[in-house]
Every structure is written in structure tokens, then in C-alpha cells.
Short mmCIF file of C-alpha atoms and ligand atoms in Angstrom, two decimals:
data_model
loop_
_atom_site.label_atom_id
_atom_site.label_comp_id
_atom_site.label_asym_id
_atom_site.label_seq_id
_atom_site.Cartn_x
_atom_site.Cartn_y
_atom_site.Cartn_z
CA UNK A 1 -17.44 9.70 -21.14
CA UNK A 2 -14.08 8.74 -20.71
CA UNK A 3 -13.57 8.03 -16.62
CA UNK A 4 -12.89 10.88 -14.06
CA UNK A 5 -9.17 9.75 -13.31
CA UNK A 6 -7.85 10.06 -10.08
CA UNK A 7 -4.85 11.20 -9.47
CA UNK A 8 -2.73 9.18 -6.10
CA UNK A 9 -0.01 11.40 -7.13
CA UNK A 10 -1.80 15.15 -6.12
CA UNK A 11 -3.48 13.05 -3.24
CA UNK A 12 0.55 12.02 -1.94
CA UNK A 13 1.51 15.13 -1.81
CA UNK A 14 -1.28 16.32 -0.06
CA UNK A 15 -0.75 13.71 2.76
CA UNK A 16 2.92 14.51 2.38
CA UNK A 17 2.43 18.29 3.12
CA UNK A 18 -0.38 17.78 5.93
CA UNK A 19 2.41 14.99 8.03
CA UNK A 20 4.97 17.39 7.45
CA UNK A 21 2.98 20.64 9.86
CA UNK A 22 2.04 18.11 11.54
CA UNK A 23 5.94 17.29 12.92
CA UNK A 24 6.64 21.04 13.46
CA UNK A 25 3.79 20.80 15.67
CA UNK A 26 5.34 17.81 17.21
CA UNK A 27 9.13 19.93 17.22
CA UNK A 28 7.17 22.51 18.85
CA UNK A 29 6.60 19.86 22.35
CA UNK A 30 10.04 18.43 21.63
CA UNK A 31 9.42 15.30 19.39
CA UNK A 32 10.72 14.57 15.90
CA UNK A 33 9.00 10.62 15.14
CA UNK A 34 11.10 8.54 13.75
CA UNK A 35 11.35 5.69 11.20
CA UNK A 36 14.25 3.30 11.79
CA UNK A 37 13.95 0.62 8.01
CA UNK A 38 15.37 -3.07 7.82
CA UNK A 39 17.13 -3.83 4.73
CA UNK A 40 18.65 -7.04 5.05
CA UNK A 41 21.26 -7.97 2.34
CA UNK A 42 20.90 -6.65 -1.49
CA UNK A 43 17.76 -7.17 -3.43
CA UNK A 44 17.82 -4.04 -6.16
CA UNK A 45 13.93 -3.60 -5.54
CA UNK A 46 13.93 -3.26 -1.61
CA UNK A 47 16.69 -1.25 -1.80
CA UNK A 48 15.11 1.95 -4.21
CA UNK A 49 11.71 1.09 -2.40
CA UNK A 50 14.14 2.14 1.67
CA UNK A 51 15.14 5.08 -0.79
CA UNK A 52 12.27 6.45 -1.58
CA UNK A 53 11.09 6.11 2.07
CA UNK A 54 14.19 7.09 3.74
CA UNK A 55 13.52 10.49 1.04
CA UNK A 56 10.41 10.94 2.02
CA UNK A 57 11.44 11.52 5.68
CA UNK A 58 13.97 13.98 5.20
CA UNK A 59 10.92 15.67 3.45
CA UNK A 60 8.48 15.50 5.52
CA UNK A 61 11.27 15.86 8.30
CA UNK A 62 10.54 12.29 10.15
CA UNK A 63 14.06 11.16 11.86
CA UNK A 64 15.01 8.17 9.52
CA UNK A 65 17.93 5.71 9.72
CA UNK A 66 19.26 2.50 8.33
CA UNK A 67 20.04 -1.35 9.24
CA UNK A 68 21.73 -2.63 6.41
CA UNK A 69 22.42 -6.53 8.23
CA UNK A 70 24.18 -8.60 5.79
CA UNK A 71 22.24 -11.45 2.43
CA UNK A 72 23.58 -13.73 5.58
CA UNK A 73 21.61 -12.28 8.67
CA UNK A 74 20.30 -15.53 11.19
CA UNK A 75 17.05 -14.60 12.67
CA UNK A 76 18.93 -14.99 16.19
CA UNK A 77 20.87 -11.90 14.94
CA UNK A 78 17.30 -9.80 13.50
CA UNK A 79 15.48 -10.86 16.38
CA UNK A 80 17.74 -8.50 18.24
CA UNK A 81 18.35 -5.48 16.68
CA UNK A 82 14.15 -5.48 15.80
CA UNK A 83 14.00 -5.66 20.20
CA UNK A 84 16.75 -2.91 20.60
CA UNK A 85 14.45 -1.42 18.02
CA UNK A 86 11.51 -1.65 20.01
CA UNK A 87 13.37 -0.71 23.91
CA UNK A 88 14.52 2.83 21.86
CA UNK A 89 12.21 5.49 22.39
CA UNK A 90 13.66 7.93 19.61
CA UNK A 91 12.14 4.91 17.59
CA UNK A 92 8.37 5.43 16.73
CA UNK A 93 8.60 2.94 13.37
CA UNK A 94 9.93 -0.19 12.32
CA UNK A 95 9.01 -0.92 8.76
CA UNK A 96 11.71 -4.29 7.81
CA UNK A 97 11.74 -4.46 4.23
CA UNK A 98 10.30 -7.88 3.32
CA UNK A 99 10.85 -10.26 1.54
CA UNK A 100 13.98 -11.88 3.98
CA UNK A 101 16.62 -13.53 3.04
CA UNK A 102 15.56 -17.94 3.09
CA UNK A 103 17.26 -18.89 5.75
CA UNK A 104 15.68 -15.51 8.19
CA UNK A 105 11.34 -17.32 9.41
CA UNK A 106 10.15 -13.84 8.20
CA UNK A 107 7.03 -14.24 10.35
CA UNK A 108 8.82 -14.73 13.52
CA UNK A 109 10.79 -11.23 12.58
CA UNK A 110 7.39 -9.21 12.24
CA UNK A 111 5.66 -11.15 15.11
CA UNK A 112 8.99 -9.66 17.53
CA UNK A 113 7.88 -5.27 16.00
CA UNK A 114 6.13 -3.49 19.24
CA UNK A 115 2.77 -3.60 17.67
CA UNK A 116 3.07 -0.04 18.35
CA UNK A 117 5.67 0.61 16.15
CA UNK A 118 3.97 -1.44 13.65
CA UNK A 119 4.48 1.47 10.66
CA UNK A 120 3.25 -1.84 7.94
CA UNK A 121 -0.13 -2.74 10.27
CA UNK A 122 1.13 -6.44 9.75
CA UNK A 123 1.23 -7.43 13.54
CA UNK A 124 -1.70 -9.69 14.51
CA UNK A 125 -2.22 -7.15 16.86
CA UNK A 126 -3.12 -4.83 14.50
CA UNK A 127 -5.22 -6.76 12.21
CA UNK A 128 -7.22 -7.39 15.71
CA UNK A 129 -7.68 -3.46 15.92
CA UNK A 130 -8.61 -3.07 12.87
CA UNK A 131 -11.37 -5.40 12.64
CA UNK A 132 -12.59 -3.88 15.99
CA UNK A 133 -11.75 -0.59 15.13
CA UNK A 134 -9.83 0.08 17.55
CA UNK A 135 -7.25 3.20 17.12
CA UNK A 136 -3.87 1.10 15.64
CA UNK A 137 -1.71 1.15 12.62
CA UNK A 138 -3.30 0.83 8.73
CA UNK A 139 -1.45 -0.83 6.25
CA UNK A 140 0.06 1.80 4.41
CA UNK A 141 -1.07 0.48 0.58
CA UNK A 142 -4.87 -0.38 1.63
CA UNK A 143 -4.90 3.25 3.61
CA UNK A 144 -4.04 4.77 0.38
CA UNK A 145 -6.77 3.11 -1.50
CA UNK A 146 -9.67 4.87 1.38
CA UNK A 147 -8.15 8.06 1.60
CA UNK A 148 -8.21 8.45 -2.73
CA UNK A 149 -11.68 7.09 -2.47
CA UNK A 150 -12.91 9.90 0.77
CA UNK A 151 -10.63 12.25 -1.12
CA UNK A 152 -12.21 12.26 -4.24
CA UNK A 153 -15.57 12.37 -2.44
CA UNK A 154 -16.77 9.14 -3.84
CA UNK A 155 -19.81 7.93 -1.24
CA UNK A 156 -17.90 4.61 -0.33
CA UNK A 157 -21.28 4.18 2.41
CA UNK A 158 -24.24 1.50 1.41
CA UNK A 159 -22.36 0.90 -1.17
CA UNK A 160 -21.73 -2.17 -3.27
CA UNK A 161 -17.83 -2.59 -3.10
CA UNK A 162 -15.81 -6.38 -4.81
CA UNK A 163 -12.17 -6.63 -3.11
CA UNK A 164 -10.45 -8.81 -6.69
CA UNK A 165 -7.36 -10.46 -3.65
CA UNK A 166 -7.56 -11.41 -0.02
CA UNK A 167 -3.75 -11.43 0.55
CA UNK A 168 -3.18 -10.34 4.35
CA UNK A 169 -1.15 -7.05 3.31
CA UNK A 170 -3.63 -5.82 0.84
CA UNK A 171 -6.69 -7.53 -0.38
CA UNK A 172 -8.18 -8.27 3.38
CA UNK A 173 -7.49 -5.67 4.89
CA UNK A 174 -9.07 -2.71 2.06
CA UNK A 175 -11.93 -5.11 2.73
CA UNK A 176 -11.68 -4.70 6.37
CA UNK A 177 -11.54 -1.04 5.92
CA UNK A 178 -14.54 -0.90 3.39
CA UNK A 179 -16.47 -2.46 5.30
CA UNK A 180 -15.85 -0.21 8.68
CA UNK A 181 -16.75 1.88 6.11
CA UNK A 182 -19.55 0.87 6.01
CA UNK A 183 -19.88 -0.42 2.46
CA UNK A 184 -21.11 -3.91 1.21
CA UNK A 185 -17.87 -6.33 0.57
CA UNK A 186 -18.19 -9.09 -0.91
CA UNK A 187 -14.16 -10.30 -1.72
CA UNK A 188 -12.42 -11.95 -4.72
CA UNK A 189 -10.21 -14.51 -4.80
CA UNK A 190 -9.09 -16.99 -7.22
CA UNK A 191 -11.70 -20.08 -7.02
CA UNK A 192 -14.54 -17.81 -7.40
CA UNK A 193 -17.21 -18.29 -9.73
CA UNK A 194 -17.85 -15.92 -12.27
CA UNK A 195 -15.47 -13.33 -11.34
CA UNK A 196 -16.87 -10.75 -13.87
CA UNK A 197 -20.42 -11.03 -12.67
CA UNK A 198 -19.30 -10.41 -9.40
CA UNK A 199 -17.11 -7.99 -9.91
CA UNK A 200 -20.32 -5.66 -12.35
CA UNK A 201 -21.39 -5.72 -9.13
CA UNK A 202 -19.78 -3.19 -7.32
CA UNK A 203 -19.76 0.66 -7.36
CA UNK A 204 -16.80 -0.22 -5.91
CA UNK A 205 -14.25 -2.28 -7.01
CA UNK A 206 -10.18 -2.64 -5.72
CA UNK A 207 -7.58 -4.69 -8.22
CA UNK A 208 -5.33 -6.75 -6.06
CA UNK A 209 -4.28 -9.28 -7.98
CA UNK A 210 -1.13 -9.21 -9.39
CA UNK A 211 -2.01 -9.95 -13.24
CA UNK A 212 -1.29 -7.33 -15.36
CA UNK A 213 -4.66 -5.30 -16.66
CA UNK A 214 -6.85 -8.51 -16.14
CA UNK A 215 -9.63 -6.79 -15.21
CA UNK A 216 -11.21 -6.01 -18.60
CA UNK A 217 -14.05 -3.80 -19.72
CA UNK A 218 -16.10 -6.36 -18.44
CA UNK A 219 -15.90 -6.63 -15.22
CA UNK A 220 -16.87 -3.19 -14.80
CA UNK A 221 -19.95 -1.48 -14.43
CA UNK A 222 -20.59 1.25 -16.38
CA UNK A 223 -20.09 4.55 -13.73
CA UNK A 224 -18.16 2.49 -11.31
CA UNK A 225 -14.90 3.86 -9.42
CA UNK A 226 -11.95 0.87 -9.99
CA UNK A 227 -9.15 1.57 -8.21
CA UNK A 228 -6.18 -0.81 -10.05
CA UNK A 229 -3.78 -1.36 -6.81
CA UNK A 230 -1.60 -3.68 -9.29
CA UNK A 231 2.07 -3.31 -9.79
CA UNK A 232 2.89 -5.55 -12.90
CA UNK A 233 5.75 -4.88 -14.84
CA UNK A 234 5.12 -5.73 -18.95
CA UNK A 235 8.29 -6.90 -20.96
CA UNK A 236 6.47 -9.38 -23.66
CA UNK A 237 5.42 -6.99 -26.85
CA UNK A 238 2.23 -9.75 -27.12
CA UNK A 239 1.25 -9.03 -24.39
CA UNK A 240 2.06 -4.96 -24.02
CA UNK A 241 -0.03 -5.45 -27.36
CA UNK A 242 -2.87 -6.63 -25.63
CA UNK A 243 -2.54 -3.84 -23.33
CA UNK A 244 -1.30 -0.97 -25.16
CA UNK A 245 -1.95 -1.21 -28.95
CA UNK A 246 -2.74 1.92 -30.83
CA UNK A 247 -1.74 3.86 -26.92
CA UNK A 248 1.85 6.33 -29.25
CA UNK A 249 3.49 7.61 -25.43
CA UNK A 250 3.37 3.61 -23.78
CA UNK A 251 5.33 2.08 -27.10
CA UNK A 252 7.95 4.68 -26.80
CA UNK A 253 8.72 3.71 -23.49
CA UNK A 254 8.17 0.65 -24.33
CA UNK A 255 10.70 1.22 -26.93
CA UNK A 256 13.42 2.82 -24.84
CA UNK A 257 12.87 0.97 -21.96
CA UNK A 258 11.91 -2.79 -22.89
CA UNK A 259 9.55 -2.58 -19.99
CA UNK A 260 6.65 -0.68 -19.62
CA UNK A 261 4.38 -0.98 -15.66
CA UNK A 262 0.49 -2.03 -15.73
CA UNK A 263 -1.90 -2.53 -13.73
CA UNK A 264 -4.41 -4.91 -12.29
CA UNK A 265 -6.48 -3.32 -14.41
CA UNK A 266 -6.87 -3.69 -18.45
CA UNK A 267 -6.85 0.77 -19.98
CA UNK A 268 -9.99 0.33 -22.02
CA UNK A 269 -12.12 -0.07 -18.89
CA UNK A 270 -11.47 4.13 -18.57
CA UNK A 271 -14.16 3.75 -21.48
CA UNK A 272 -16.15 2.44 -18.85
CA UNK A 273 -15.79 3.18 -15.43
CA UNK A 274 -17.05 6.25 -13.36
CA UNK A 275 -13.12 7.06 -12.12
CA UNK A 276 -10.58 5.13 -11.76
CA UNK A 277 -6.88 5.52 -10.83
CA UNK A 278 -4.27 5.55 -13.95
CA UNK A 279 -1.11 3.21 -13.27
CA UNK A 280 1.60 4.58 -12.84
CA UNK A 281 0.43 7.78 -10.93
CA UNK A 282 -2.71 6.52 -8.70
CA UNK A 283 -2.51 4.29 -4.95
CA UNK A 284 1.74 4.17 -5.58
CA UNK A 285 2.58 6.71 -4.01
CA UNK A 286 0.01 6.37 -1.35
CA UNK A 287 1.64 3.74 -0.49
CA UNK A 288 4.71 5.77 0.87
CA UNK A 289 2.76 8.91 2.34
CA UNK A 290 0.78 6.72 4.31
CA UNK A 291 3.99 4.97 5.65
CA UNK A 292 5.02 8.56 6.63
CA UNK A 293 1.62 9.27 8.14
CA UNK A 294 1.76 5.69 9.78
CA UNK A 295 4.34 7.69 11.61
CA UNK A 296 4.02 10.22 12.21
CA UNK A 297 0.16 8.97 13.71
CA UNK A 298 2.85 6.03 15.90
CA UNK A 299 5.20 8.69 17.20
CA UNK A 300 0.77 10.60 19.31
CA UNK A 301 -0.39 6.93 19.77
CA UNK A 302 2.78 6.47 21.96
CA UNK A 303 2.16 9.51 23.91
CA UNK A 304 -1.12 9.23 23.42
CA UNK A 305 -1.74 12.54 21.49
CA UNK A 306 -4.42 11.26 19.07
CA UNK A 307 -6.42 13.10 18.78
CA UNK A 308 -10.10 11.77 18.55
CA UNK A 309 -9.45 11.88 14.33
CA UNK A 310 -6.57 9.97 14.25
P1 NAP B 1 -1.12 -11.77 -3.49
O1 NAP B 1 -0.35 -11.98 -2.76
O2 NAP B 1 -0.42 -12.45 -5.05
O3 NAP B 1 -2.48 -11.62 -3.65
C1 NAP B 1 -2.53 -11.80 -5.23
C2 NAP B 1 -4.47 -12.39 -4.62
O4 NAP B 1 -5.56 -12.50 -5.91
C3 NAP B 1 -4.74 -13.20 -3.82
O5 NAP B 1 -5.86 -14.08 -2.97
C4 NAP B 1 -4.86 -14.51 -5.17
O6 NAP B 1 -5.91 -15.93 -4.53
C5 NAP B 1 -6.00 -13.77 -6.23
N1 NAP B 1 -5.89 -13.81 -8.01
C6 NAP B 1 -4.23 -14.33 -8.28
N2 NAP B 1 -5.34 -14.62 -9.56
C7 NAP B 1 -6.32 -14.34 -9.51
C8 NAP B 1 -6.87 -14.91 -10.60
N3 NAP B 1 -6.95 -15.41 -11.50
N4 NAP B 1 -9.17 -15.00 -10.24
C9 NAP B 1 -9.42 -13.78 -8.82
N5 NAP B 1 -8.70 -13.68 -8.61
C10 NAP B 1 -6.62 -14.85 -8.30
O7 NAP B 1 -0.71 -10.19 -3.92
P2 NAP B 1 -0.58 -8.70 -3.12
O8 NAP B 1 0.89 -8.32 -2.92
O9 NAP B 1 -1.75 -8.51 -2.48
O10 NAP B 1 -0.54 -7.16 -4.02
C11 NAP B 1 -1.36 -7.64 -5.44
C12 NAP B 1 -1.32 -6.35 -6.12
O11 NAP B 1 -0.80 -5.63 -5.75
C13 NAP B 1 -0.38 -7.18 -7.27
O12 NAP B 1 0.23 -6.66 -8.33
C14 NAP B 1 1.70 -6.01 -6.50
O13 NAP B 1 2.61 -5.49 -6.51
C15 NAP B 1 0.55 -4.64 -6.11
N6 NAP B 1 0.69 -3.74 -4.53
C16 NAP B 1 0.96 -2.92 -4.85
C17 NAP B 1 1.11 -2.24 -4.06
C18 NAP B 1 0.81 -0.94 -4.27
O14 NAP B 1 1.79 0.28 -3.76
N7 NAP B 1 0.65 -0.16 -5.45
C19 NAP B 1 1.46 -2.38 -2.73
C20 NAP B 1 0.91 -4.13 -2.22
C21 NAP B 1 1.07 -4.95 -3.49
P3 NAP B 1 -6.10 -16.49 -3.83
O15 NAP B 1 -5.91 -16.27 -2.18
O16 NAP B 1 -7.10 -17.68 -3.66
O17 NAP B 1 -4.43 -17.39 -4.37
#
């Protein structure tokens, strides 16, 4: 039986509606959550991401502003900008779009963001809050993974979860969130021995690798839930054929655009998994939805209005 498709786009829309309702409630109390996005230089991919984030703010009623220092910006100039945003009461969230130009010390800039406004959840203070289960700001994509599981009624407590990937922005926080939700968690990486065998233990398998279609059916226990965080652009016709041969819809897009988006999970996995997130339309849409959620959460945390369920 083919896997149940976990509709990330729908879940993201639900979250955005909930956030919009919360923004309305806050506005009655005279509070309008605000997000500042810092976009340095002209990276076309970053410009697209930032446009999506600003549009999402408009849709849910969050105030937003963009800061666009030139490609030549120095670390000192960016630190001064962050310092100014840290001090402003109407700014609840600060997002520094990565990557920053080479001459900039990215770590120093990210560390300068006030942890209470760190809506990306990358600051070590928020990493510490996550690992000690205190209220804080959780990285958006990992938080989105958990939302997909919970809202799809997939049990986490007591389940074997395997996360492939250990990056600070995806793998590690996903693993920590699953652990906090009482899964038994294994984290894999490029040095893991017998990766397929380890993955086959998983009731919940999360792929955050950055390698197109690497997780094939022999990595997956029949009936497992597979969450595909990967977003890879495939342009090579041979690679396309390995992944999508016989898929007329994909072939049409590939012919027209010369590329297609694929996750870290091979499409054939849908034949063995119990449930799976598609790419596109799975984890991707959750990232911006959780950014909106985090901006409102930051506004509430700042004012100590966080409800117990936070
Ligand atoms: P990353 O920083 O490059 O980390 C990749 C991880 O995968 C590393 O831990 C690496 O192991 C591991 N890995 C690489 N090759 C492997 C192999 N052959 N076997 C086992 N493990 C392997 O990537 P990332 O930033 O976490 O992103 C991962 C993927 O998620 C990418 O496709 C990215 O585009 C996507 N992503 C999507 C969203 C979204 O909104 N949907 C957001 C963020 C990222 P080592 O640590 O040993 O090198």
C-alpha cells in the first residue's frame, strides 16, 4: 500500500491561520509583533527567501522591515545594525539571512542577536534552553518537523527515531526535539557505519543530509514514517532518470525548466513507508510558518505572556 502523504502545505496554512488569530488578539492589547530581516548584498536565492518571509508577515499581520546593507558591509557595520535592532521595542524578532559575505564574521554577527529576539533559534542560549526543556525559541525547520508529526497524529513517545544529519540548524535540533518528546533517538552522519541498517530500525526516519534521493527503500522499515527535510536541485538528466523515470508530471517540468526539486529520500520509498512528506510541499512550507510562530512567541516571551503550552 502506498504511504500516506503528509501534507506540509496544509499544516503550514493551519499554523499561519492560528498565528494570524493570535496577532489579532495581541493587537487588542496594543501589541503588534515585529520582525526585522537583514539581507546583506544580492544573493538571488536569499532574496527569494526573504521575499517569502516578508509576504508571510503581511499575511499574518506581523510588522516587518528589511535592512539591506551592501555586499561590502563589514562585521562592525552589521554588529552596529544588530545592536540597534536589539534595542528597539517594536522589533521582537531579528533574522539574519545566511549566507553572509565572506569578509563578515557570521558567527560573531549571529551571536550578537539578543537571544530573546533570535527567531531562528540558533543562538547558544536558545540551544541551551532547548536541551534543558526551558521556554525559548526553537529553530524553525526542526520545529516544523515536530508539528508535522504531531498534527498528523503520529506517535513519538517510545518510538525509535533515526535522524540522518547532525547540522546545528537541522539534524541536532530535530534530534533534541524528538528526545524531548520521549522518542529513542539515534543521530547518524557521514561516518556512521551500516547506515541503511541503522535507518531500518526507525519508526520515524528524518533525512536532513543534502543528497538527492540518497535514502532508498532498503533504508526504510515497512510502515515507518519518513520525514524528508532535504531540498536539492537536480539538473543532471541521468540523476533525474534515477529518481523519476516514468513520472510523466516530473518529466514535463524537467523538460520545461531543466531542473527539479528533490528531497534526500528517493521517491520509491513511498512504496514501503507508512507515511511520508513530499518534496516540494512537505517540510519546506513549515519553515516560514514556524518563523511567524516564533516571532509572535518572541513578542509574548518578551512580555512574559507565554501561555503554559507555549
Ligand atoms: P549540512 O549542514 O550540509 O549537514 C548535512 C549532514 O548530513 C551532515 O551532518 C553530514 O554528516 C550528513 N551527511 C552528508 N552526507 C552523508 C552521507 N553520505 N551519509 C550520512 N550522512 C551524511 O546540511 P543542513 O543544513 O542540515 O541541510 C540538510 C538538508 O536539508 C539540505 O538538503 C538542505 O537544503 C535542507 N534544508 C531544508 C530546509 C527546509 O526549509 N525544508 C531548511 C534547512 C535545510 P557530517 O556531519 O559527518 O558531515
